Coordinates of C-alpha atoms and ligand atoms in Angstrom, one line a residue:
M1 CA -10.0 -26.9 -7.2
T2 CA -10.3 -23.4 -8.6
A3 CA -9.3 -20.6 -6.3
Q4 CA -11.9 -18.1 -5.0
L5 CA -11.1 -14.6 -6.1
I6 CA -10.3 -12.1 -3.4
D7 CA -12.1 -9.1 -4.8
G8 CA -10.2 -6.0 -3.9
N9 CA -12.8 -3.8 -5.6
A10 CA -15.6 -5.2 -3.5
L11 CA -13.7 -5.0 -0.3
S12 CA -12.5 -1.5 -1.1
K13 CA -16.1 -0.4 -1.7
Q14 CA -17.1 -1.8 1.7
I15 CA -14.3 -0.1 3.6
R16 CA -14.7 3.2 1.7
A17 CA -18.4 3.3 2.5
E18 CA -17.3 3.1 6.2
V19 CA -14.7 5.8 5.7
A20 CA -17.4 8.0 4.1
Q21 CA -19.7 7.6 7.1
R22 CA -16.9 8.3 9.6
A23 CA -15.7 11.3 7.5
A24 CA -19.2 12.7 7.5
A25 CA -19.5 12.4 11.3
L26 CA -16.2 14.1 11.8
T27 CA -17.1 16.9 9.2
A28 CA -20.4 17.5 11.2
K29 CA -18.2 18.2 14.2
G30 CA -16.2 20.8 12.2
I31 CA -13.2 18.6 11.2
K32 CA -13.2 17.6 7.6
P33 CA -10.4 15.0 7.0
G34 CA -7.8 16.6 4.7
L35 CA -5.1 15.1 2.5
A36 CA -2.4 17.1 0.8
V37 CA -1.0 15.4 -2.3
V38 CA 2.3 16.7 -3.6
L39 CA 3.6 15.9 -7.1
V40 CA 6.9 17.1 -8.4
G41 CA 7.6 16.6 -12.1
D42 CA 5.8 15.0 -15.0
N43 CA 6.1 11.2 -14.5
P44 CA 2.9 10.0 -16.3
A45 CA 2.4 7.0 -14.0
S46 CA 2.7 9.3 -10.9
A47 CA 0.1 11.6 -12.5
V48 CA -2.4 8.7 -12.8
Y49 CA -1.8 7.6 -9.2
V50 CA -2.2 11.1 -7.9
R51 CA -5.4 11.6 -9.9
N52 CA -6.9 8.4 -8.5
K53 CA -6.0 9.4 -4.9
I54 CA -7.6 12.8 -5.3
K55 CA -10.7 11.4 -6.9
A56 CA -11.1 8.8 -4.0
C57 CA -10.9 11.6 -1.5
E58 CA -13.6 13.6 -3.3
D59 CA -15.8 10.5 -3.7
Y60 CA -15.7 9.5 0.0
G61 CA -16.0 12.8 1.8
L62 CA -12.4 13.8 2.4
R63 CA -10.9 17.1 1.4
S64 CA -7.8 17.0 -0.9
V65 CA -5.3 19.7 -1.7
F66 CA -3.2 19.1 -4.8
E67 CA 0.2 20.8 -5.1
K68 CA 2.0 20.2 -8.4
Y69 CA 5.5 21.5 -9.0
E70 CA 7.9 21.6 -11.9
A71 CA 10.6 18.9 -12.0
S72 CA 13.2 21.7 -11.4
L73 CA 11.7 22.5 -8.0
D74 CA 14.5 23.0 -5.4
E75 CA 14.7 20.6 -2.5
S76 CA 14.6 23.5 -0.1
A77 CA 11.4 24.8 -1.6
L78 CA 9.8 21.4 -1.3
L79 CA 10.9 21.2 2.3
A80 CA 9.4 24.6 3.0
R81 CA 6.1 23.5 1.5
I82 CA 6.1 20.4 3.7
A83 CA 6.7 22.6 6.7
A84 CA 3.7 24.8 5.8
L85 CA 1.5 21.7 5.4
N86 CA 2.7 20.3 8.7
A87 CA 1.6 23.6 10.3
D88 CA -1.8 23.7 8.5
P89 CA -4.5 22.3 10.9
S90 CA -6.9 21.6 8.0
I91 CA -4.4 19.0 6.7
H92 CA -4.3 15.6 8.4
G93 CA -2.3 13.6 5.9
I94 CA 0.6 14.5 3.6
L95 CA 1.5 12.4 0.7
V96 CA 4.5 13.2 -1.5
Q97 CA 4.2 11.0 -4.7
M98 CA 7.4 9.0 -5.4
P99 CA 9.6 8.9 -7.2
L100 CA 11.0 12.4 -6.8
P101 CA 13.5 14.0 -9.3
A102 CA 17.0 12.8 -8.7
H103 CA 18.2 16.1 -7.3
I104 CA 15.8 15.8 -4.4
D105 CA 16.7 13.6 -1.4
A106 CA 13.5 11.5 -1.0
H107 CA 14.5 10.3 2.5
K108 CA 14.9 13.9 3.7
V109 CA 11.5 14.8 2.3
I110 CA 9.8 11.8 3.9
E111 CA 11.5 12.6 7.2
A112 CA 10.3 16.2 7.0
I113 CA 6.6 15.1 7.1
S114 CA 5.2 15.4 10.6
P115 CA 4.8 11.9 12.1
A116 CA 1.2 12.8 12.9
K117 CA 0.6 13.3 9.1
D118 CA 2.7 10.5 7.7
V119 CA -0.3 8.7 6.2
D120 CA 1.9 6.8 3.7
G121 CA 3.7 5.3 6.7
Y122 CA 7.1 5.6 5.0
S123 CA 9.1 7.5 7.7
V124 CA 11.6 5.9 9.9
L125 CA 9.3 6.5 12.9
S126 CA 6.4 4.9 11.2
A127 CA 8.6 1.9 10.2
G128 CA 9.6 1.6 13.8
E129 CA 6.0 1.6 14.9
T130 CA 5.2 -1.1 12.4
L131 CA 8.2 -3.1 13.6
T132 CA 7.3 -2.8 17.3
G133 CA 3.5 -3.1 16.8
L134 CA 2.9 0.4 18.3
P135 CA -0.1 2.3 17.0
G136 CA 0.8 4.4 14.0
F137 CA 0.4 4.6 10.2
R138 CA 1.0 1.3 8.4
P139 CA 2.2 1.5 4.8
C140 CA -0.9 1.4 2.7
T141 CA -0.1 -1.5 0.3
P142 CA 0.8 -4.1 3.0
Y143 CA -2.0 -2.8 5.2
G144 CA -4.4 -3.4 2.3
C145 CA -2.9 -6.9 1.7
M146 CA -3.6 -7.8 5.3
K147 CA -7.3 -6.7 4.9
L148 CA -7.5 -8.9 1.8
I149 CA -6.1 -11.9 3.6
E150 CA -8.4 -11.2 6.6
S151 CA -11.4 -11.2 4.2
T152 CA -10.8 -14.9 3.4
G153 CA -11.6 -15.7 7.1
V154 CA -8.5 -17.9 7.3
S155 CA -6.6 -17.4 10.5
L156 CA -2.9 -16.7 10.1
K157 CA -2.0 -18.2 13.4
G158 CA 0.5 -21.0 12.9
K159 CA 0.5 -20.6 9.1
H160 CA 3.6 -20.2 7.0
A161 CA 3.7 -17.0 5.0
V162 CA 6.2 -16.3 2.3
V163 CA 6.8 -12.8 1.1
I164 CA 8.7 -12.4 -2.2
G165 CA 10.3 -9.0 -2.2
R166 CA 12.0 -6.9 0.6
S167 CA 11.4 -3.3 -0.3
N168 CA 11.0 -0.8 2.6
T169 CA 7.5 0.1 1.3
V170 CA 6.0 -3.3 0.6
G171 CA 8.0 -6.5 1.3
K172 CA 9.5 -5.7 4.7
P173 CA 6.4 -4.1 6.3
M174 CA 4.3 -6.9 4.8
A175 CA 6.5 -9.5 6.5
L176 CA 6.2 -7.6 9.8
L177 CA 2.4 -7.4 9.6
L178 CA 2.2 -11.1 8.9
L179 CA 4.5 -11.8 11.8
Q180 CA 2.3 -9.7 14.1
A181 CA -0.7 -11.8 13.0
N182 CA 1.2 -14.9 14.2
A183 CA 2.3 -16.3 10.9
T184 CA 5.7 -17.9 10.6
V185 CA 7.3 -15.7 7.9
T186 CA 10.0 -16.2 5.3
I187 CA 11.2 -13.3 3.1
C188 CA 12.6 -14.1 -0.3
H189 CA 14.4 -11.7 -2.6
S190 CA 16.6 -11.5 -5.7
A191 CA 19.4 -13.5 -4.1
T192 CA 17.1 -16.4 -3.0
P193 CA 18.4 -19.3 -5.1
D194 CA 15.3 -21.4 -5.5
L195 CA 12.1 -19.6 -4.8
G196 CA 9.9 -22.6 -5.3
V197 CA 11.5 -24.4 -2.3
Y198 CA 10.0 -21.8 0.0
T199 CA 6.7 -21.0 -1.8
R200 CA 5.7 -24.7 -2.1
Q201 CA 5.7 -24.8 1.7
A202 CA 3.6 -21.6 2.0
D203 CA 0.0 -21.3 3.2
I204 CA 0.2 -17.6 2.1
V205 CA 2.3 -16.2 -0.6
V206 CA 2.6 -12.4 -1.2
A207 CA 4.4 -11.6 -4.4
A208 CA 5.8 -8.0 -4.5
V209 CA 8.6 -8.1 -7.1
G210 CA 7.6 -6.2 -10.3
R211 CA 8.3 -9.1 -12.7
R212 CA 5.8 -11.2 -14.5
N213 CA 5.4 -15.0 -13.8
V214 CA 7.6 -14.9 -10.7
L215 CA 5.1 -17.4 -9.2
T216 CA 3.9 -20.3 -11.3
A217 CA 1.6 -23.3 -10.8
E218 CA 4.4 -25.7 -9.8
M219 CA 5.6 -23.3 -7.1
V220 CA 2.4 -23.2 -5.0
K221 CA 0.8 -25.4 -2.4
P222 CA -2.8 -26.6 -3.2
G223 CA -5.3 -24.4 -1.2
A224 CA -2.8 -21.6 -0.5
I225 CA -3.7 -17.9 -0.4
V226 CA -1.9 -15.9 -3.1
I227 CA -1.7 -12.1 -2.9
D228 CA -0.3 -10.5 -6.1
V229 CA 1.1 -7.0 -5.4
G230 CA 3.0 -6.7 -8.7
M231 CA 2.0 -4.3 -11.4
N232 CA 3.5 -5.1 -14.8
R233 CA 2.5 -5.0 -18.5
N234 CA 2.1 -8.2 -20.5
D235 CA 3.0 -8.5 -24.2
E236 CA -0.3 -6.9 -25.2
G237 CA 0.4 -4.0 -22.9
K238 CA -2.3 -5.0 -20.4
L239 CA -1.8 -4.6 -16.7
C240 CA -0.7 -7.9 -15.0
G241 CA 0.8 -9.0 -11.7
D242 CA 3.8 -11.1 -10.7
V243 CA 1.8 -14.3 -10.6
D244 CA 1.0 -16.5 -13.5
F245 CA -2.7 -16.1 -12.8
A246 CA -4.1 -18.6 -15.3
G247 CA -1.7 -21.3 -14.1
V248 CA -1.9 -20.7 -10.4
Q249 CA -5.6 -20.1 -10.0
P250 CA -6.6 -23.8 -10.5
V251 CA -4.2 -24.9 -7.8
V252 CA -4.6 -22.5 -4.9
G253 CA -7.5 -21.7 -2.6
W254 CA -7.7 -17.9 -2.9
I255 CA -6.1 -15.5 -5.2
T256 CA -6.2 -11.7 -5.9
P257 CA -6.6 -10.6 -9.5
V258 CA -4.6 -7.9 -11.2
P259 CA -6.2 -5.5 -11.8
G260 CA -8.9 -5.4 -9.1
G261 CA -6.9 -6.9 -6.2
V262 CA -4.3 -5.0 -4.2
G263 CA -4.4 -1.8 -6.3
P264 CA -7.7 -0.5 -5.1
M265 CA -6.9 -1.5 -1.5
T266 CA -3.8 0.7 -1.5
I267 CA -5.8 3.9 -2.1
T268 CA -8.5 2.7 0.3
M269 CA -6.0 2.3 3.2
L270 CA -4.6 5.8 2.4
L271 CA -8.2 7.1 3.0
V272 CA -8.4 5.1 6.2
N273 CA -5.0 6.5 7.5
T274 CA -6.0 10.0 6.7
L275 CA -9.4 9.6 8.3
E276 CA -7.8 8.1 11.4
S277 CA -5.3 11.0 11.6
A278 CA -8.2 13.4 11.6
E279 CA -10.1 11.3 14.2
R280 CA -7.0 11.5 16.5
V281 CA -7.0 15.3 16.1
A282 CA -10.7 15.4 17.0
A283 CA -10.1 13.1 20.0
A284 CA -7.3 15.3 21.2
N285 CA -9.5 18.4 21.0
V286 CA -12.3 17.0 23.2
Ligands
NAP301 P1 11.1 -2.8 -5.5 O1 11.4 -1.8 -4.6 O2 11.7 -2.9 -6.9 O3 11.4 -4.3 -4.8 C1 11.3 -5.5 -5.5 C2 11.7 -6.6 -4.7 O4 11.7 -7.8 -5.5 C3 13.2 -6.5 -4.2 O5 13.3 -6.7 -2.9 C4 13.9 -7.5 -5.1 O6 15.0 -8.1 -4.4 C5 12.9 -8.5 -5.3 N1 13.1 -9.3 -6.5 C6 13.5 -8.8 -7.7 N2 13.7 -9.9 -8.6 C7 13.4 -11.0 -7.9 C8 13.3 -12.4 -8.2 N3 13.7 -12.8 -9.4 N4 13.0 -13.2 -7.2 C9 12.7 -12.8 -6.0 N5 12.7 -11.5 -5.6 C10 13.0 -10.6 -6.6 O7 9.5 -2.9 -5.8 P2 8.3 -2.6 -4.8 O8 8.1 -1.1 -4.6 O9 8.4 -3.4 -3.5 O10 7.1 -3.1 -5.7 C11 7.0 -4.4 -6.1 C12 5.9 -4.5 -7.1 O11 4.6 -4.1 -6.5 C13 6.0 -3.6 -8.3 O12 5.5 -4.2 -9.5 C14 5.2 -2.4 -8.0 O13 4.7 -1.7 -9.1 C15 4.0 -3.1 -7.3 N6 3.3 -2.2 -6.4 C16 2.0 -2.2 -6.5 C17 1.2 -1.5 -5.6 C18 -0.3 -1.5 -5.7 O14 -0.9 -0.7 -5.1 N7 -0.8 -2.5 -6.4 C19 1.8 -0.7 -4.6 C20 3.2 -0.7 -4.5 C21 4.0 -1.5 -5.4 P3 16.3 -7.3 -3.9 O15 15.9 -6.5 -2.7 O16 17.3 -8.4 -3.7 O17 16.7 -6.4 -5.1

């Protein structure tokens, strides 16, 4: 058996086309969905992420506002900018690119974003909404992973899902979304003694670690769905995931490639969250 590829580029294209249609309908009513992207400092990876997010907005009919600041920016000045963006009715989503310089308290900044504009879904309130299943913004990467899993047509009900990684932005919300979809969920992390014991039982594995070859062929169940969130560089400097793709693909049923799997979906779900934020404003204005 060779796994079917779960094509994040193709699924993204489909969802982004729907976003463009809904954004155009909203714009025709006088509300153009607007995303503010705030970058502090000169982290080269952050600059690339930010550029891709802004380009995606432009390509699919959303307005983007880019605010770039020197790494020396005061925390208070950043908080003042967030307050201004919170008050700006043309802005429906605010994204502060992480990581922030060490002198700025990232938690304080995230909590300063109005809950109605927290399209990254990183605030404590958004985390609580994800935990309780209330409507709200789901963090973009796990939200995108759920869409990739849904695209296989496999029901999660009664399945065993194993999430490797427990970060607040990926692993934990991922586990909660899988739980809400009626999977039985196991979370593994750096203190899990033998990962394979868990992953070999898994119908779905989501690897969100940031280390190459965390998941290898002898650690997966035949036919499983494997979602690779990791972004690493191999010895040749090429982008690769956490999964030993060449080894695992012949064993499992479905697998996401890196690149072209989770990556494009993360930006896509940011567009979806921003659009939905604007749609809520439009609905409240009726
Ligand atoms: P993170 O905050 O560093 O968390 C990594 C998690 O992996 C931690 O929970 C850690 O456990 C666990 N871990 C580390 N070594 C392990 C091991 N040997 N076995 C099992 N678990 C282990 O990273 P993150 O922000 O969640 O991101 C994870 C990866 O996804 C990174 O490569 C990141 O670049 C990538 N990413 C990709 C996208 C995308 O759009 N494609 C978006 C976000 C993140 P402890 O908690 O015990 O330390």
